[in-house]
mmCIF file of C-alpha atoms in Angstrom:
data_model
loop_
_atom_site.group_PDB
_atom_site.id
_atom_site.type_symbol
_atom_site.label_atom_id
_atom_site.label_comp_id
_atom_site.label_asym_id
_atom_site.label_seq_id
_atom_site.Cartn_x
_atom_site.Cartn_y
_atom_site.Cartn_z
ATOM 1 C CA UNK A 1 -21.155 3.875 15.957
ATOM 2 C CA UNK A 2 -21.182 6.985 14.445
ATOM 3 C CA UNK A 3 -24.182 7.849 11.670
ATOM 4 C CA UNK A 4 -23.697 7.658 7.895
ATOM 5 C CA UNK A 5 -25.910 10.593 7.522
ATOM 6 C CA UNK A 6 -23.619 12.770 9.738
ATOM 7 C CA UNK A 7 -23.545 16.577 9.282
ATOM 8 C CA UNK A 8 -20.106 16.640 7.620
ATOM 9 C CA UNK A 9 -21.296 14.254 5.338
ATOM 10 C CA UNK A 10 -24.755 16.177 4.377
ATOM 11 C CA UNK A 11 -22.747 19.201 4.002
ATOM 12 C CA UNK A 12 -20.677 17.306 1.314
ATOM 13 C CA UNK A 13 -23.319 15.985 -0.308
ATOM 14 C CA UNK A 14 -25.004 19.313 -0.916
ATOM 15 C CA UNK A 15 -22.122 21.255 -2.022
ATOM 16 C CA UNK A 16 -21.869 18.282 -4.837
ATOM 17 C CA UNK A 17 -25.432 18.699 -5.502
ATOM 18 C CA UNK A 18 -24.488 22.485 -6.308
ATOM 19 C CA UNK A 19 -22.028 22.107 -8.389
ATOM 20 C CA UNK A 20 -23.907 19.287 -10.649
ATOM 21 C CA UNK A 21 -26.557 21.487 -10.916
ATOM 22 C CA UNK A 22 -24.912 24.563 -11.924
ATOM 23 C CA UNK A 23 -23.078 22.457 -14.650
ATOM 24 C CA UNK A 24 -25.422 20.879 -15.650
ATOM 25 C CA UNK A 25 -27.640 24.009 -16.081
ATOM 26 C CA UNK A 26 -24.640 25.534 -17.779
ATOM 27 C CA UNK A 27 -24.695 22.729 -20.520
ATOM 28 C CA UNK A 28 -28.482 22.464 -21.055
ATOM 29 C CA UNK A 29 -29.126 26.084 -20.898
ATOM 30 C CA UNK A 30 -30.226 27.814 -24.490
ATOM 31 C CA UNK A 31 -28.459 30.501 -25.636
ATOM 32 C CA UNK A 32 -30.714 33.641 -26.237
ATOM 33 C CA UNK A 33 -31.851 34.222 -29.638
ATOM 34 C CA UNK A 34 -30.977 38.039 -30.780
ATOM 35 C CA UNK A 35 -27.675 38.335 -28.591
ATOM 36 C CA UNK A 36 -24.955 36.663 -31.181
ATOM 37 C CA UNK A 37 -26.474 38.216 -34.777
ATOM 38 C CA UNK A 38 -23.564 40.475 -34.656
ATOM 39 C CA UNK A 39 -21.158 40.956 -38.036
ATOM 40 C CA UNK A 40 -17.980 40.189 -35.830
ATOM 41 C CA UNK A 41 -19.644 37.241 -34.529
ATOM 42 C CA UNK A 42 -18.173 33.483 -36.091
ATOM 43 C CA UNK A 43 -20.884 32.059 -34.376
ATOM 44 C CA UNK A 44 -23.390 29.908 -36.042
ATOM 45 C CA UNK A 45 -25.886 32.763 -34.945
ATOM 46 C CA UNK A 46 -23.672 35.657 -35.875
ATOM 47 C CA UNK A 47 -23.369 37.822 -39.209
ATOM 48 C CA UNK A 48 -19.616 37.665 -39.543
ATOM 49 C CA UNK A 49 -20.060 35.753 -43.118
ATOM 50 C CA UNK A 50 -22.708 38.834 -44.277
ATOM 51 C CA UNK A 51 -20.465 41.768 -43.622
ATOM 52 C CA UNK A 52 -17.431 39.731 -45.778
ATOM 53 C CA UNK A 53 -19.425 38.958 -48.075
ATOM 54 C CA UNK A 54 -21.345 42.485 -48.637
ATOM 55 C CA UNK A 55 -17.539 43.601 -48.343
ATOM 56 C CA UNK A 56 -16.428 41.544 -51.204
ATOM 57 C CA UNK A 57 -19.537 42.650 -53.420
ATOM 58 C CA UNK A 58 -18.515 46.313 -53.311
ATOM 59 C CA UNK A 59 -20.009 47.742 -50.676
ATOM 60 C CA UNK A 60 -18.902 49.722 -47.455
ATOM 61 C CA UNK A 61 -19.713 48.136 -44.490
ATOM 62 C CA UNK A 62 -19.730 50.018 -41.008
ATOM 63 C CA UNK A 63 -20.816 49.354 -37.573
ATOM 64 C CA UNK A 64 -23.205 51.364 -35.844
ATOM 65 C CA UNK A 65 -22.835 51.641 -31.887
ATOM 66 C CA UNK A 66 -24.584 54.435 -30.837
ATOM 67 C CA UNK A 67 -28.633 55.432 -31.919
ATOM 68 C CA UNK A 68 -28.742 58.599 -31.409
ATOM 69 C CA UNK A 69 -27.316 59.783 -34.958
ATOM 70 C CA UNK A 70 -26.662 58.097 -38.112
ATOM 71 C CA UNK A 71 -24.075 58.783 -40.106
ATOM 72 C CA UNK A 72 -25.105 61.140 -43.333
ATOM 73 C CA UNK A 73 -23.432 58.936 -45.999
ATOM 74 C CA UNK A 74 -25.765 56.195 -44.537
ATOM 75 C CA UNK A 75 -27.498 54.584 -47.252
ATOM 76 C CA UNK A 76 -29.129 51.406 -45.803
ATOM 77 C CA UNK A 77 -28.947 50.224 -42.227
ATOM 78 C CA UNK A 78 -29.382 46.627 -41.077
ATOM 79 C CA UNK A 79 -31.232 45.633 -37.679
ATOM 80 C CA UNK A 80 -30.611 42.558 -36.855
ATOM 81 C CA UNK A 81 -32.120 40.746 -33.793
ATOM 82 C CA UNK A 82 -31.251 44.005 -31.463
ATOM 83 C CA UNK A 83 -30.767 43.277 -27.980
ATOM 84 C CA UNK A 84 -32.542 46.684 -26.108
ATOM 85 C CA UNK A 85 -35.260 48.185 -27.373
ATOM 86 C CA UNK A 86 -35.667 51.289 -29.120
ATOM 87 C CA UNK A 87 -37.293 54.117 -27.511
ATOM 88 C CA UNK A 88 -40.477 56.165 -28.824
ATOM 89 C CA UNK A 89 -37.549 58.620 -29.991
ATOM 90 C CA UNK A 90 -35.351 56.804 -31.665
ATOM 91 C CA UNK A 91 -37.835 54.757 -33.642
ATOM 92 C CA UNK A 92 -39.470 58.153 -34.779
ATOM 93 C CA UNK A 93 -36.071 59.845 -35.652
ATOM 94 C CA UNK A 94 -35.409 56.168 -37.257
ATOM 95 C CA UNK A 95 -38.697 56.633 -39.589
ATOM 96 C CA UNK A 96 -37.945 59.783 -40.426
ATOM 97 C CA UNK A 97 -34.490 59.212 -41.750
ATOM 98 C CA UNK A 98 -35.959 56.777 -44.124
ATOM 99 C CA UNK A 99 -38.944 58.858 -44.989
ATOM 100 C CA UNK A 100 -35.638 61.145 -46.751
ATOM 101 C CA UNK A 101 -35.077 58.154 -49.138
ATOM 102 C CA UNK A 102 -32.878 55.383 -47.241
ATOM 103 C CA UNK A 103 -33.365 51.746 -46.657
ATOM 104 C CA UNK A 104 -34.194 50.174 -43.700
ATOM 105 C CA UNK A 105 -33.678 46.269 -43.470
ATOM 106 C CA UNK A 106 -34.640 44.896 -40.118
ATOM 107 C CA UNK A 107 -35.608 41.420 -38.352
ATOM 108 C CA UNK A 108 -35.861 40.082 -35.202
ATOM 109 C CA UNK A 109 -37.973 39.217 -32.101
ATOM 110 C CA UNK A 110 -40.651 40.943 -31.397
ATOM 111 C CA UNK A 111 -40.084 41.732 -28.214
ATOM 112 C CA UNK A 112 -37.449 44.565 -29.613
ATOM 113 C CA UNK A 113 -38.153 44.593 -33.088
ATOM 114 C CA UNK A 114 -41.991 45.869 -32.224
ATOM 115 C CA UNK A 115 -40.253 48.931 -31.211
ATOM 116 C CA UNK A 116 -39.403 50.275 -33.992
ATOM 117 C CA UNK A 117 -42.509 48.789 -36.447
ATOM 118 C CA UNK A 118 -44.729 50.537 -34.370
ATOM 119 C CA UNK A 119 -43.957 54.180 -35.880
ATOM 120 C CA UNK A 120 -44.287 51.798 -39.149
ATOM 121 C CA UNK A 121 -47.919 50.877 -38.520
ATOM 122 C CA UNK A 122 -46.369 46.901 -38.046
ATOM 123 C CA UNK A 123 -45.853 44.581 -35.919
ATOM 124 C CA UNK A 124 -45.062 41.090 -35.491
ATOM 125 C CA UNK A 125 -46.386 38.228 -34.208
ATOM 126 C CA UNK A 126 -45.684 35.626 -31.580
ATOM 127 C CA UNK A 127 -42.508 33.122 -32.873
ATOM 128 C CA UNK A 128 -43.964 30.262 -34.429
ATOM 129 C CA UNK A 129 -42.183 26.627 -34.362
ATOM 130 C CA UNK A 130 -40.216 25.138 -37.271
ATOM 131 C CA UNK A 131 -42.389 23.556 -39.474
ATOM 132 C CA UNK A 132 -41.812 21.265 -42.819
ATOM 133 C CA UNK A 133 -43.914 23.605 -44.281
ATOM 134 C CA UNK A 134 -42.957 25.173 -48.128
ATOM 135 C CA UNK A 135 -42.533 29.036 -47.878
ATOM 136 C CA UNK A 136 -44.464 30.645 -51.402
ATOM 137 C CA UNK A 137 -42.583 33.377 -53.115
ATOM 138 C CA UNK A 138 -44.037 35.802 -55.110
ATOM 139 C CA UNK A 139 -42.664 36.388 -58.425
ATOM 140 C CA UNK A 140 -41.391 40.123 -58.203
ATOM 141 C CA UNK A 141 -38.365 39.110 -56.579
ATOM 142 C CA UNK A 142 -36.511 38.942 -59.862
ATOM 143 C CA UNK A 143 -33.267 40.819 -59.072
ATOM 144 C CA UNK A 144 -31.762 38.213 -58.846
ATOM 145 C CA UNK A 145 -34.774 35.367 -59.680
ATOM 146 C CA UNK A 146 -35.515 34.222 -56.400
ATOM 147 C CA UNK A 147 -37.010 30.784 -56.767
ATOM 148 C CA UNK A 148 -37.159 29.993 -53.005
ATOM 149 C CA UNK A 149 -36.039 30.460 -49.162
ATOM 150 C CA UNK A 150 -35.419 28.281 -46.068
ATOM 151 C CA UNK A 151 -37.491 29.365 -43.328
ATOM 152 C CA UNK A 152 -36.966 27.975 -39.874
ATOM 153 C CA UNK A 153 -39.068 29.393 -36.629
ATOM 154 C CA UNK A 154 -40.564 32.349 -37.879
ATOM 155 C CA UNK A 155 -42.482 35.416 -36.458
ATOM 156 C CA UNK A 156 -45.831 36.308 -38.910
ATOM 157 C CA UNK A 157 -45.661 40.026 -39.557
ATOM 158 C CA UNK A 158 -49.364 41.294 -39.160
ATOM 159 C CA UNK A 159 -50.025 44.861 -41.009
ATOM 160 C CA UNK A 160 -53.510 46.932 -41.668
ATOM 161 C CA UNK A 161 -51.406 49.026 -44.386
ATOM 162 C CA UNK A 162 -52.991 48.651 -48.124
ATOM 163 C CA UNK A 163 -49.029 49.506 -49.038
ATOM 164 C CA UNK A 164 -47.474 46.503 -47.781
ATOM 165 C CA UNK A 165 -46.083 43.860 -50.618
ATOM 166 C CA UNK A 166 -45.788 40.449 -49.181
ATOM 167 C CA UNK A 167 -43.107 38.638 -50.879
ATOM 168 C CA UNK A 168 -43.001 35.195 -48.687
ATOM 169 C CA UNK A 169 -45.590 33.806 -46.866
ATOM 170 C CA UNK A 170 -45.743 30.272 -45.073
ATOM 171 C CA UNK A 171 -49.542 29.157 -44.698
ATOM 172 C CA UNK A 172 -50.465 32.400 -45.415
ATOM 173 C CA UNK A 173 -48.682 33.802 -42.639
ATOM 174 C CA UNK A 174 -46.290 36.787 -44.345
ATOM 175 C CA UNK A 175 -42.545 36.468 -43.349
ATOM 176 C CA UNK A 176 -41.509 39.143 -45.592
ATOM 177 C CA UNK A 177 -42.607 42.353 -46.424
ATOM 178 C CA UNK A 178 -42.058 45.444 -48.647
ATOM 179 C CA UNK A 179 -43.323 48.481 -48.153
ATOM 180 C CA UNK A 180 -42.422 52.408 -48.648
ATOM 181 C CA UNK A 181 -42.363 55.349 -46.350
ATOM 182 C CA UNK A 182 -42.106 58.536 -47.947
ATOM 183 C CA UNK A 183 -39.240 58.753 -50.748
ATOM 184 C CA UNK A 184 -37.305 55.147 -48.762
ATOM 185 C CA UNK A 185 -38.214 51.947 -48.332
ATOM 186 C CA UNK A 186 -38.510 49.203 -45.124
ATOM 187 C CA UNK A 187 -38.069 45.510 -45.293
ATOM 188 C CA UNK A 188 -39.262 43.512 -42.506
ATOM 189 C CA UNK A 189 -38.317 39.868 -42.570
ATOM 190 C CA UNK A 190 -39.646 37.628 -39.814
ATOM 191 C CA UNK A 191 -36.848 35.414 -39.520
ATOM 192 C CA UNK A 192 -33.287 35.804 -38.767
ATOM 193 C CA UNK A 193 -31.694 32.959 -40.687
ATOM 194 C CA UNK A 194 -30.958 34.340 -44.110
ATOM 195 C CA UNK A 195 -28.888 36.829 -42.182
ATOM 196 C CA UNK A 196 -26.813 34.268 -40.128
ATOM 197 C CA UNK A 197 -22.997 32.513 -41.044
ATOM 198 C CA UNK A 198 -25.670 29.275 -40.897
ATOM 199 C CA UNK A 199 -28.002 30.574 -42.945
ATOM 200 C CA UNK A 200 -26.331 32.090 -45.453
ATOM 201 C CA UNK A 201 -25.255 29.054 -47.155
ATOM 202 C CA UNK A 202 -29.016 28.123 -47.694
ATOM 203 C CA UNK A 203 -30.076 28.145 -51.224
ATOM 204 C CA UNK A 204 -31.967 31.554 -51.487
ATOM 205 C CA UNK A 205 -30.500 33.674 -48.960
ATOM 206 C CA UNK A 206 -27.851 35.739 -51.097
ATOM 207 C CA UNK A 207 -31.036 36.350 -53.568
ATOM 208 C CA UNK A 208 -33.302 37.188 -51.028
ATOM 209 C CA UNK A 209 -30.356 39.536 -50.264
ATOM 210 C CA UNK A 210 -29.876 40.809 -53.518
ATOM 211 C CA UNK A 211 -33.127 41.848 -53.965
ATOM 212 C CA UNK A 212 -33.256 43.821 -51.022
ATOM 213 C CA UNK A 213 -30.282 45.861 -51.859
ATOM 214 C CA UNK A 214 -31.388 45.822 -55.905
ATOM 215 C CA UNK A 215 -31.481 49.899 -55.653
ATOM 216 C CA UNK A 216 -28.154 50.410 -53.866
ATOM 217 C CA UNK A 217 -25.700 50.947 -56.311
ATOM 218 C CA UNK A 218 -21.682 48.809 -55.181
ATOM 219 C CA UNK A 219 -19.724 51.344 -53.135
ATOM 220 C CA UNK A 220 -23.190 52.732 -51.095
ATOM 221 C CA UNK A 221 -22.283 52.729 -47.374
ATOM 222 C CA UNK A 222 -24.526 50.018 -45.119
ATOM 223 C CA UNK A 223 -24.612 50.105 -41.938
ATOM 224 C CA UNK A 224 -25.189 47.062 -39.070
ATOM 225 C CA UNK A 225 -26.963 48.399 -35.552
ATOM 226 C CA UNK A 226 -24.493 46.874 -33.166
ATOM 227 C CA UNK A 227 -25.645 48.712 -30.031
ATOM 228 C CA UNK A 228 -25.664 45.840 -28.342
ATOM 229 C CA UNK A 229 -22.214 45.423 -27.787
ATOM 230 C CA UNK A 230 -22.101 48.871 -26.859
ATOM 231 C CA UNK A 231 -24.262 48.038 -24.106
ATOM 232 C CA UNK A 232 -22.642 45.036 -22.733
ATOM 233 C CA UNK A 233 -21.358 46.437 -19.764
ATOM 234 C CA UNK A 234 -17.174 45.153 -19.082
ATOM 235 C CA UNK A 235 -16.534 41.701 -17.555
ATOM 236 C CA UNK A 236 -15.949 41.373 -14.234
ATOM 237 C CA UNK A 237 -15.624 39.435 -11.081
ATOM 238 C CA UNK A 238 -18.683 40.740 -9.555
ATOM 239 C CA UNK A 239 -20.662 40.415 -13.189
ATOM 240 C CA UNK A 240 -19.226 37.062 -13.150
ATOM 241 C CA UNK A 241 -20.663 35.737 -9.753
ATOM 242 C CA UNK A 242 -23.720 36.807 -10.672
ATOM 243 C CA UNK A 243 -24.419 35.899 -14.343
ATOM 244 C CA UNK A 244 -22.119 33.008 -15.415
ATOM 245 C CA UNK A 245 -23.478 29.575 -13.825
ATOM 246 C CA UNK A 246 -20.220 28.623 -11.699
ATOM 247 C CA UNK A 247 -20.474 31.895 -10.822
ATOM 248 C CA UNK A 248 -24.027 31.759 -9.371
ATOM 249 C CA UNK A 249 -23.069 27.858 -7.884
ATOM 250 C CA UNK A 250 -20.010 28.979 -6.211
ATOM 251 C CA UNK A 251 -22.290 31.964 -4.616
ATOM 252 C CA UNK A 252 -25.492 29.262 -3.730
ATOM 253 C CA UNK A 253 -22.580 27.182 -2.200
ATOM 254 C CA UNK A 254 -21.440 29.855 0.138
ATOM 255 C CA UNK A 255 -25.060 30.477 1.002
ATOM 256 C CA UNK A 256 -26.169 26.647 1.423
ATOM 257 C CA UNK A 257 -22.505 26.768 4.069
ATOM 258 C CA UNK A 258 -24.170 29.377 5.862
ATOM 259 C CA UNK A 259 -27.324 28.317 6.041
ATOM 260 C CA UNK A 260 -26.148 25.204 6.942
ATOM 261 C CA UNK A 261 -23.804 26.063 9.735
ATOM 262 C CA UNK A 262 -26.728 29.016 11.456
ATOM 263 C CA UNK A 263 -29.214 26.046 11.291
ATOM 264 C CA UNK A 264 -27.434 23.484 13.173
ATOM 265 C CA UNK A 265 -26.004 26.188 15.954
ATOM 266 C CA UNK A 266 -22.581 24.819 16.413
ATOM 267 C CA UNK A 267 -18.907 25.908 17.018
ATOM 268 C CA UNK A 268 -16.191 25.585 13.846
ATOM 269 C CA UNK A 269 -14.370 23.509 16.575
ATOM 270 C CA UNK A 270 -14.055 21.974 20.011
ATOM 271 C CA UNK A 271 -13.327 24.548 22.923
ATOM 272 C CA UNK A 272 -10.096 25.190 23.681
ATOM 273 C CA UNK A 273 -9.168 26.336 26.986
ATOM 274 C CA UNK A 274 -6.540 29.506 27.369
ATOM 275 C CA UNK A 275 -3.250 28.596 28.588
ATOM 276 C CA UNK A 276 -3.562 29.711 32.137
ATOM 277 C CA UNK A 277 -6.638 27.558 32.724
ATOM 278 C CA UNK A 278 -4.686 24.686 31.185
ATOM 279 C CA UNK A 279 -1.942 25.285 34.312
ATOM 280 C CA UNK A 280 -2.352 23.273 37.314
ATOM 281 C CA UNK A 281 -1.011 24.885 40.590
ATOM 282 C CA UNK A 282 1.593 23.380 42.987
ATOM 283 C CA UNK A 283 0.633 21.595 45.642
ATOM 284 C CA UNK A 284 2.935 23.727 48.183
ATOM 285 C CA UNK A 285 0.968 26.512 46.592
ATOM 286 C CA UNK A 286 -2.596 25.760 48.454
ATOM 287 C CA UNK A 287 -0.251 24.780 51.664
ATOM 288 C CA UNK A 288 0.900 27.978 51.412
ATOM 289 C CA UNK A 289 -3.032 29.076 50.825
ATOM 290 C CA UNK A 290 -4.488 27.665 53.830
ATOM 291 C CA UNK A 291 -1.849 29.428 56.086
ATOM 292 C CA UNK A 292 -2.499 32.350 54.792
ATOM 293 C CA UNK A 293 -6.158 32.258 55.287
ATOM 294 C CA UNK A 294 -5.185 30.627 59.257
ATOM 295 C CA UNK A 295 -3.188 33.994 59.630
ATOM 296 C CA UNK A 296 -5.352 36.479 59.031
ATOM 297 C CA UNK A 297 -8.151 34.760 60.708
ATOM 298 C CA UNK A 298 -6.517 34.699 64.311
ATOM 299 C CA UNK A 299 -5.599 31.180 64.203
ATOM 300 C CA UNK A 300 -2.083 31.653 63.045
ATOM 301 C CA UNK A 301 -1.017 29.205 67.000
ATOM 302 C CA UNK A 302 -3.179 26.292 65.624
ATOM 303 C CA UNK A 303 -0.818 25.686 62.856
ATOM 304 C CA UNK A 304 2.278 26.577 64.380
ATOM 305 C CA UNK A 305 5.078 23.639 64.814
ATOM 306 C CA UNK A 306 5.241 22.121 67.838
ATOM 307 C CA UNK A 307 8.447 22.732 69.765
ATOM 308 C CA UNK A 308 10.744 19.794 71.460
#
């Protein structure tokens, strides 16, 4: 009686286990925070609903793919949730573009954003939970009245600059914050979701908007960093195997086969014998065998026939 647990059947069992698990992971998985804020995006995370409606107030929207120069009409320039970085370069040729009198809007988290506030003597803090907590407004934000604004997770922004105007706090922790650097100004909000095609439809967020962009007269040009997706390198099968998760379970599939197959030691099949060790020889053939071996010994008499 052959076992339940037979190799075959372990074999099968772990190539299902695979494939549960990489769906599985696939459907449970979070999507990262900072990837989708992007103004072609339709995505609850992206901006799509900002740029069309920025678009409808007047102003000239453009995209921004590269870092390395800004455009000279550039008036204001967004950064939202950037996906890489900038580099000690950048953010210093970034302050000193606003330091000529532009405005700089940017949020995100902080493990990008810090980049830039660095040359900005800012920083922010560690993401902090959503909370049922009441954000407090300050009254300057009159243009238009701002009465309030839904915050969700939020990063504190954390500042030693005497300059700084905090705007919105949430238990004293600032989430936005005004300050100027040389003849512009920088806005540093520490969360995302006034920004997003969800958040946007939150009482608050168009003000909060507003206000920012109170000094830009309609028909300024502003500008959205979307270097990251200039940086997402093509699609393709390889990328796929190794980043999407059927990708990665059709690869730890292969790998459990092989594994499988070296640690056991056997065949892929039964031997199977060539065709001329399959053939059995005549039995007149080994008659004719042992004479021949009579002959050349001498002994060629003992076999002869005996005559009448």
């Amino acid at each position: 009686m052959r076992r339940w647990f037979s190799d075959r059947r372990l074999l099968v069992l772990g190539l299902v286990a695979v494939v549960i698990f990489s769906i599985v992971t696939a459907a449970t998985s979070p999507r990262e925070r900072g990837t989708l804020v992007s103004v072609d995006s339709v995505d609850p995370d992206g901006a799509r609903a900002l740029r069309l409606w920025l678009e409808s107030s007047g102003y000239e929207v453009r995209e921004l793919v590269g870092r390395s120069v800004l455009p000279e009409d550039l008036n204001t320039l967004f950064i939202l949730a950037p996906r890489h970085a900038y580099t000690r370069a950048e953010a210093l040729r970034l302050q000193e573009w606003v330091r000529e009198g532009h405005l700089l809007i940017i949020t995100g988290p902080r493990a990008t954003v810090n980049s830039v506030l660095e040359a900005f003597e800012v920083e922010l803090d560690f993401l902090r939970p959503e909370q049922q907590l009441q954000p407090q407004t300050a009254p300057a934000l009159q243009r238009p009245p701002l009465a309030g604004v839904t915050v969700d997770a939020f990063s504190p922004i954390i500042t030693q600059r005497l300059d700084a105007r905090i705007h919105v706090e949430v238990d004293g922790a600032p989430v936005l914050v005004q300050m100027a650097e040389g003849l512009g100004q920088v806005w540093i909000v520490g969360t995302v979701r006034p920004f997003t095609n969800l958040g946007l439809q939150d009482a608050g967020s168009a003000e909060l908007i507003l206000n920012m962009l109170a000094d830009q007269p309609r028909g300024t040009v502003l500008g959205f960093d979307e270097a990251l997706r200039a940086d997402e390198p093509p699609q393709s099968l390889t990328g796929w195997f190794l980043r999407a998760s059927a990708g990665q379970g059709i690869l730890l599939a292969a790998g459990l086969t092989l594994v499988f197959l070296g640690l056991r030691g056997r065949r892929f099949g039964r031997p199977f014998p060539l065709r001329e060790d399959r053939l059995r020889r005549e039995p007149v053939e080994y008659i004719q065998a042992m004479g021949n071996l009579l002959r050349r010994s001498g002994h060629a008499l003992s076999v002869a026939p005996l005559s009448n």
